[in-house]
Amino acid sequence: MATRSMSRTGGFLILFLIALIVAPQGAGAARRGRLVGRVMDVNTSQPLGKALITIQGTTISTLTDANGRFFFDLDPGKYSITIHMDEYFATCYQDIEVEGGQVTTYKCEMVPGDPRQNIFFSMGGINVIEKRELLPENIETTHQISSAEIEHQLSTNLGDILDIIPGVERTKNPGLSEKSQVILRGSSGTGGDASANQAALFGTKIIIDDITLSNNANLQTGPGTASGTVSSTAGSAVDLRTIPADNIESVEVITGVPSVEYGDLTTGLVKVKTKMGRQPHRLKIKSNPDTKEGNLSGGLVWRGTGISYNANYAYSERNIRREGDEYARYNGQFTIRNKFMDDRLSLLNKFYYTGVDDEEDYKSDDPLSVVRKNNDKTYIYGQTIDFAVSDDMRLEWRANIKYTKRDSYQQSLTGADTRVLTDAMESGTNEAILQVGSYLYRIWTRGEEWNVNTKLNVRYDLGLLGLDHGLLFGGEYTFDDNRGEGKIFNPLEPPYGNLGYRPRSFDDVPALHTANLYFEDEITGFWRMQPYSINLGLRYEMYTPYKLHLDGLFNDKGIVESRNGTYLNPRIRAKYSLGDNTQIRLGWGKSSKMPSMTMISQGPEYIDIIEENVSPPDSTPLISTYVLNWDDLTRELKGYQSTKSEASLDQKIGSVGLTFTGFYDRSDDILRSVTTPLTLYRYRYENWPDPDSAVPIDTLYTTPDKLDYYANVGWRRSYGIEFLLTTRRIERISTAFRMSATYSKTRTGADGVYMSSPRTNTALGQVIYPFYRYTESWHRRMVVNYSADWFVKRLGMWVTFFVQQTLFSAYQSYDDPYAYSVAYFDPVTGRNVTLSPEDSDALNLTREYDAYDLAVKKQPNDRFLFNINVTKSIGRGSELSLFVTNVLDDPAYYRDDLGYWRTRNPDIFYGVEFSMILDNLWSRIDTKDGGS
């Protein structure tokens, strides 16, 4: 009995001990709750397997199953989770409440995009990315513009996008009606030197998906292209209207000293990245008083191959009261990306098409009408290969071919009486052809422009002497050429009724070649427990190289002789953290720009002089033709070089980031037009065609309008200060603020002298051509931008308020009250006569500018421009956007120095956009998991 009792007691004791051990765990389990979720594609509602789910602030994580499901058993409380998956934005869900003993279900949606970025807000395909850092990460001054900002402001082209860059003054409404170009960190305002400003435009490089949109070989110059609505961009920047905004993923604008990887630029670099890879099929429609636009895009990944596409059409009717005054743009893009060898090898093929119909055609069937048309078509193929040789070494290959079919036309009725003409293409005297009455001149520009670019980079990471070195070795080659008929017209029906015009074939224009080698070392380390980075680079640019000098290593002759210049461009950049919240950035470097083909190959000029013919019996009119081939002077034109310096201080104070930057840019040897004197005689023929019967008569012909060619004589100086303030989003009001202020001053001028127009000098009793030194001009201004982004997540709405204030703007065209003639050309003797200031006064050649010419032209300091942008989600995958510029309809009137009323703001302007994700039309919405 005792044994049985002890056994029974022992059993109870064992059960009691087991209960003590198990009871706490069982009680805890009863208090825990389960979080069950499902991860789905926001566009297709398809489940996403193998997505990584992490509980923020812990090491707890799991992967979704094939149906996109996951679960966690958690203590009661609030949790935040982060979801990561290839080709999708990192997605965060905050404050998920888990209750003890309860199952909480949560449906999680992911948006296709860059997994390195956290998405903050998504509505109708517009994805707002959370800004993480307030201190700039790049060494050089860089402005980043996201696709969300681009879509939110309803941009129609790249030019509209660049309007939000600090320092760029908004003077026009968005749209396609006008040629679009931009000068970075400077001013092209009234009073500026046109050639220096054109060089600043030409020095801005545009790159789209590693493809350079070069404008070096554009030959759309001369009669028939530079007048009217249809204007040329030859020798200047690319027309940004041809680059649609709707397919742009991001824009990176570098106004500081760029990496040596990028050359053939002086002013700045604009890097555009278009949308590729997995993305929803999306339709967008835009409308404003200027432009109507439609865009269709999409992308998918199938068996490791990413395919994306974009189709865009935009139409602008510039003047609704005129029929035939419009601009239309057709654009298409198709990309294929493949990855091999466990993603170590990536191959990307890109295809682009852009067509333009720029027309000014008022009843083309009317022979009296003026017609101007430009129907250029551009095809681009680009190839990108990235290969990770090892963890430390990477090869990058970039190649692209750009083909443009030039096709422009102009016609106009020209009034004329009897005309004496010739179609001679060589120098000599010929019997003239008589034409009577008005005529309709027609001129075509037809040809094929080829741009080929290749680049090879080798990147290698190396640890040496306790420092990390990011090495870059690279080379680049560019080929630019034109082929085809060129400028086509009947020389007996010359444009504008002027003598001396002749057709010109593009086949006669030699091609351009550039070759470049570069090296860069980015050194990173720590000094006094704070990180720093120093970037040392060297770029060797050769414009049309043709001769190698091995002995150039030991003298100043240089290793490579190039027809249009060889330039050694060193660049130094550095960044150092003074603390966790403070850093300084410094940059200095040289860069250079190749002359455009229009300047190097100006082509022959024709001078036609009507001679006097007294030969019997009929006195047939005679014309002497003189052919001046300026290519002999301009073939070896040099590029120009720019030296840029900048210093920045970045400071973070709580949730506010501040940046102060000072910059200075010096450009020399800028190409500008100069005039050379030439004397030609008019003859009387007494026994035509006997050349010995030609007798020069008293009339002397000097034709300065025909004697312009380009020379490296111009210069430009630009300097200023930039201030930038940004804040993190203030959660209580879901608003972020941004302010930028830019002060810039630009001085322009040229070295040497220029030949002025002819004048009859009473002291000498004859016509002479005075020479003067170039004058200087300057322009300064300060532009301040204020903006606030406000999100209302519950309403799915994003509102941006933008205000631009021009604190001051002023310019001066002449800085010296007296311009002394330093010499004059004597057409009688064909010689130049040097003058002193006293001689200039004595011959009454000194120019004395009046008070208006010397005055500093100022605009009042009260110019404000108020804009508003609103984007609203209107359903699953759809959104509606609205913008209004100059909301107050304030033209900002002021009186100029002559008493005329001027306006500084564009008229009130508005536009709307509707977009929808087409995937939602055929996808099933799964709601059984609930959500929060």
CSV table of N, CA, C and O in Angstrom, one decimal, residues 585-647:
chain,number,residue,atom,x,y,z
A,585,ARG,N,32.9,69.9,-50.1
A,585,ARG,CA,33.2,69.3,-51.4
A,585,ARG,C,33.9,70.3,-52.2
A,585,ARG,O,33.5,71.5,-52.2
A,586,LEU,N,34.9,69.9,-52.9
A,586,LEU,CA,35.7,70.7,-53.8
A,586,LEU,C,35.9,70.1,-55.1
A,586,LEU,O,36.0,68.9,-55.3
A,587,GLY,N,36.0,71.0,-56.1
A,587,GLY,CA,36.2,70.5,-57.5
A,587,GLY,C,36.9,71.5,-58.4
A,587,GLY,O,36.7,72.7,-58.3
A,588,TRP,N,37.8,71.0,-59.2
A,588,TRP,CA,38.5,71.8,-60.2
A,588,TRP,C,38.8,70.9,-61.4
A,588,TRP,O,39.2,69.8,-61.2
A,589,GLY,N,38.6,71.5,-62.5
A,589,GLY,CA,38.9,70.7,-63.7
A,589,GLY,C,38.8,71.5,-65.0
A,589,GLY,O,38.2,72.5,-65.1
A,590,LYS,N,39.4,70.9,-66.0
A,590,LYS,CA,39.4,71.4,-67.4
A,590,LYS,C,38.5,70.5,-68.3
A,590,LYS,O,38.5,69.3,-68.1
A,591,SER,N,37.9,71.1,-69.2
A,591,SER,CA,37.1,70.4,-70.2
A,591,SER,C,37.2,71.1,-71.5
A,591,SER,O,37.5,72.3,-71.5
A,592,SER,N,36.9,70.4,-72.6
A,592,SER,CA,37.0,71.1,-73.9
A,592,SER,C,35.8,70.6,-74.8
A,592,SER,O,35.2,69.6,-74.5
A,593,LYS,N,35.6,71.4,-75.8
A,593,LYS,CA,34.5,71.2,-76.8
A,593,LYS,C,35.0,71.3,-78.2
A,593,LYS,O,35.7,72.2,-78.6
A,594,MET,N,34.6,70.3,-79.0
A,594,MET,CA,35.0,70.3,-80.4
A,594,MET,C,34.2,71.3,-81.2
A,594,MET,O,33.0,71.5,-80.9
A,595,PRO,N,34.8,72.0,-82.2
A,595,PRO,CA,33.9,72.9,-83.0
A,595,PRO,C,32.9,72.1,-83.8
A,595,PRO,O,33.1,70.9,-84.1
A,596,SER,N,31.8,72.7,-84.1
A,596,SER,CA,30.8,72.0,-84.9
A,596,SER,C,31.2,72.0,-86.4
A,596,SER,O,32.0,72.8,-86.8
A,597,MET,N,30.6,71.1,-87.1
A,597,MET,CA,30.9,70.9,-88.5
A,597,MET,C,30.5,72.1,-89.3
A,597,MET,O,31.1,72.4,-90.3
A,598,THR,N,29.5,72.9,-88.9
A,598,THR,CA,29.1,74.1,-89.6
A,598,THR,C,30.2,75.1,-89.6
A,598,THR,O,30.3,76.0,-90.5
A,599,MET,N,31.0,75.1,-88.5
A,599,MET,CA,32.1,76.1,-88.4
A,599,MET,C,33.3,75.6,-89.1
A,599,MET,O,34.1,76.4,-89.7
A,600,ILE,N,33.6,74.3,-89.0
A,600,ILE,CA,34.8,73.8,-89.6
A,600,ILE,C,34.7,73.8,-91.1
A,600,ILE,O,35.6,74.1,-91.8
A,601,SER,N,33.5,73.4,-91.6
A,601,SER,CA,33.3,73.3,-93.0
A,601,SER,C,32.2,74.3,-93.4
A,601,SER,O,31.0,73.9,-93.6
A,602,GLN,N,32.6,75.5,-93.4
A,602,GLN,CA,31.6,76.6,-93.8
A,602,GLN,C,31.2,76.5,-95.2
A,602,GLN,O,30.1,77.0,-95.6
A,603,GLY,N,32.1,76.0,-96.1
A,603,GLY,CA,31.7,75.9,-97.5
A,603,GLY,C,32.1,77.1,-98.2
A,603,GLY,O,32.4,78.2,-97.7
A,604,PRO,N,32.1,77.1,-99.5
A,604,PRO,CA,32.4,78.2,-100.4
A,604,PRO,C,31.4,79.3,-100.3
A,604,PRO,O,30.2,79.1,-100.2
A,605,GLU,N,31.9,80.6,-100.5
A,605,GLU,CA,31.0,81.7,-100.6
A,605,GLU,C,31.2,82.2,-102.1
A,605,GLU,O,32.3,82.2,-102.6
A,606,TYR,N,30.1,82.6,-102.7
A,606,TYR,CA,30.1,83.1,-104.1
A,606,TYR,C,29.7,84.5,-104.1
A,606,TYR,O,28.8,85.0,-103.5
A,607,ILE,N,30.6,85.3,-104.8
A,607,ILE,CA,30.3,86.7,-105.0
A,607,ILE,C,30.1,87.0,-106.5
A,607,ILE,O,31.0,86.7,-107.3
A,608,ASP,N,28.9,87.5,-106.8
A,608,ASP,CA,28.6,87.7,-108.2
A,608,ASP,C,28.6,89.2,-108.4
A,608,ASP,O,27.9,90.0,-107.7
A,609,ILE,N,29.4,89.7,-109.4
A,609,ILE,CA,29.4,91.1,-109.7
A,609,ILE,C,29.0,91.3,-111.2
A,609,ILE,O,29.5,90.7,-112.1
A,610,ILE,N,28.0,92.2,-111.4
A,610,ILE,CA,27.5,92.5,-112.7
A,610,ILE,C,28.4,93.5,-113.4
A,610,ILE,O,28.6,94.6,-112.9
A,611,GLU,N,29.1,93.0,-114.4
A,611,GLU,CA,30.0,93.9,-115.1
A,611,GLU,C,29.3,94.8,-116.2
A,611,GLU,O,28.2,94.5,-116.5
A,612,GLU,N,30.1,95.8,-116.7
A,612,GLU,CA,29.6,96.6,-117.7
A,612,GLU,C,30.1,96.1,-119.1
A,612,GLU,O,31.3,96.0,-119.2
A,613,ASN,N,29.2,95.8,-120.0
A,613,ASN,CA,29.6,95.3,-121.3
A,613,ASN,C,29.2,96.3,-122.4
A,613,ASN,O,28.0,96.5,-122.6
A,614,VAL,N,30.2,96.9,-123.1
A,614,VAL,CA,29.9,97.8,-124.2
A,614,VAL,C,30.3,97.2,-125.5
A,614,VAL,O,30.4,97.9,-126.5
A,615,SER,N,30.5,95.9,-125.5
A,615,SER,CA,30.9,95.2,-126.8
A,615,SER,C,29.7,95.1,-127.7
A,615,SER,O,28.6,94.8,-127.3
A,616,PRO,N,30.0,95.4,-129.0
A,616,PRO,CA,28.9,95.2,-130.0
A,616,PRO,C,28.6,93.7,-130.2
A,616,PRO,O,29.5,92.9,-130.0
A,617,PRO,N,27.5,93.3,-130.7
A,617,PRO,CA,26.4,94.2,-131.1
A,617,PRO,C,25.3,94.4,-130.1
A,617,PRO,O,24.6,95.4,-130.1
A,618,ASP,N,25.2,93.4,-129.1
A,618,ASP,CA,24.0,93.4,-128.3
A,618,ASP,C,24.3,93.8,-126.8
A,618,ASP,O,23.4,93.9,-126.0
A,619,SER,N,25.6,94.0,-126.5
A,619,SER,CA,25.9,94.3,-125.1
A,619,SER,C,25.3,93.3,-124.1
A,619,SER,O,24.6,93.7,-123.3
A,620,THR,N,25.6,92.0,-124.4
A,620,THR,CA,25.1,91.0,-123.5
A,620,THR,C,25.6,91.2,-122.0
A,620,THR,O,26.8,91.4,-121.8
A,621,PRO,N,24.7,91.1,-121.1
A,621,PRO,CA,25.1,91.3,-119.7
A,621,PRO,C,26.1,90.3,-119.2
A,621,PRO,O,26.0,89.1,-119.7
A,622,LEU,N,27.1,90.7,-118.4
A,622,LEU,CA,28.1,89.8,-118.0
A,622,LEU,C,28.1,89.8,-116.4
A,622,LEU,O,27.8,90.8,-115.8
A,623,ILE,N,28.5,88.6,-115.9
A,623,ILE,CA,28.6,88.5,-114.4
A,623,ILE,C,29.9,87.8,-114.1
A,623,ILE,O,30.2,86.7,-114.7
A,624,SER,N,30.7,88.4,-113.3
A,624,SER,CA,32.0,87.8,-112.8
A,624,SER,C,31.7,87.1,-111.5
A,624,SER,O,31.1,87.8,-110.6
A,625,THR,N,32.1,85.9,-111.3
A,625,THR,CA,31.9,85.1,-110.1
A,625,THR,C,33.2,84.9,-109.4
A,625,THR,O,34.2,84.4,-110.1
A,626,TYR,N,33.2,85.2,-108.2
A,626,TYR,CA,34.4,84.9,-107.3
A,626,TYR,C,34.1,83.9,-106.3
A,626,TYR,O,33.1,84.1,-105.5
A,627,VAL,N,34.8,82.8,-106.2
A,627,VAL,CA,34.5,81.7,-105.3
A,627,VAL,C,35.6,81.8,-104.2
A,627,VAL,O,36.8,81.6,-104.4
A,628,LEU,N,35.1,82.0,-103.0
A,628,LEU,CA,36.0,82.1,-101.8
A,628,LEU,C,35.7,80.9,-100.9
A,628,LEU,O,34.7,80.7,-100.3
A,629,ASN,N,36.7,80.0,-100.8
A,629,ASN,CA,36.6,78.8,-100.1
A,629,ASN,C,37.1,79.0,-98.7
A,629,ASN,O,38.3,78.9,-98.4
A,630,TRP,N,36.3,79.3,-97.7
A,630,TRP,CA,36.7,79.5,-96.4
A,630,TRP,C,37.2,78.3,-95.6
A,630,TRP,O,37.8,78.4,-94.6
A,631,ASP,N,36.9,77.1,-96.2
A,631,ASP,CA,37.4,75.9,-95.6
A,631,ASP,C,38.9,75.9,-95.4
A,631,ASP,O,39.5,75.2,-94.5
A,632,ASP,N,39.6,76.6,-96.3
A,632,ASP,CA,41.1,76.6,-96.2
A,632,ASP,C,41.5,77.3,-94.9
A,632,ASP,O,42.6,77.0,-94.3
A,633,LEU,N,40.6,78.2,-94.4
A,633,LEU,CA,40.9,78.9,-93.1
A,633,LEU,C,40.3,78.2,-91.9
A,633,LEU,O,40.9,78.2,-90.8
A,634,THR,N,39.2,77.6,-92.1
A,634,THR,CA,38.4,77.0,-91.0
A,634,THR,C,38.7,75.5,-90.7
A,634,THR,O,38.3,75.0,-89.7
A,635,ARG,N,39.3,74.9,-91.7
A,635,ARG,CA,39.5,73.4,-91.6
A,635,ARG,C,40.3,73.0,-90.3
A,635,ARG,O,40.1,72.0,-89.7
A,636,GLU,N,41.2,73.9,-89.9
A,636,GLU,CA,42.0,73.6,-88.7
A,636,GLU,C,41.6,74.5,-87.5
A,636,GLU,O,42.4,74.8,-86.6
A,637,LEU,N,40.3,74.9,-87.5
A,637,LEU,CA,39.8,75.6,-86.3
A,637,LEU,C,39.9,74.7,-85.1
A,637,LEU,O,39.8,73.5,-85.1
A,638,LYS,N,40.3,75.3,-84.0
A,638,LYS,CA,40.5,74.6,-82.7
A,638,LYS,C,39.2,74.6,-81.9
A,638,LYS,O,38.3,75.5,-82.0
A,639,GLY,N,39.1,73.7,-81.0
A,639,GLY,CA,38.0,73.7,-80.0
A,639,GLY,C,38.3,74.7,-79.0
A,639,GLY,O,39.3,75.5,-79.1
A,640,TYR,N,37.4,74.8,-78.0
A,640,TYR,CA,37.7,75.8,-76.9
A,640,TYR,C,37.7,75.0,-75.6
A,640,TYR,O,37.1,74.0,-75.5
A,641,GLN,N,38.4,75.6,-74.6
A,641,GLN,CA,38.6,74.9,-73.4
A,641,GLN,C,38.0,75.7,-72.2
A,641,GLN,O,38.0,77.0,-72.3
A,642,SER,N,37.5,75.0,-71.2
A,642,SER,CA,36.9,75.7,-70.1
A,642,SER,C,37.5,75.2,-68.8
A,642,SER,O,37.8,74.0,-68.7
A,643,THR,N,37.7,76.1,-67.9
A,643,THR,CA,38.2,75.7,-66.6
A,643,THR,C,37.2,76.0,-65.5
A,643,THR,O,36.7,77.1,-65.4
A,644,LYS,N,36.8,75.0,-64.7
A,644,LYS,CA,35.7,75.2,-63.8
A,644,LYS,C,36.2,74.9,-62.4
A,644,LYS,O,36.9,73.9,-62.2
A,645,SER,N,35.8,75.7,-61.4
A,645,SER,CA,36.1,75.5,-60.0
A,645,SER,C,34.8,75.7,-59.2
A,645,SER,O,34.0,76.5,-59.5
A,646,GLU,N,34.7,74.9,-58.1
A,646,GLU,CA,33.6,75.0,-57.2
A,646,GLU,C,34.0,74.5,-55.8
A,646,GLU,O,34.8,73.7,-55.7
A,647,ALA,N,33.3,75.1,-54.8
A,647,ALA,CA,33.5,74.7,-53.5
A,647,ALA,C,32.1,74.7,-52.8
A,647,ALA,O,31.3,75.6,-53.0
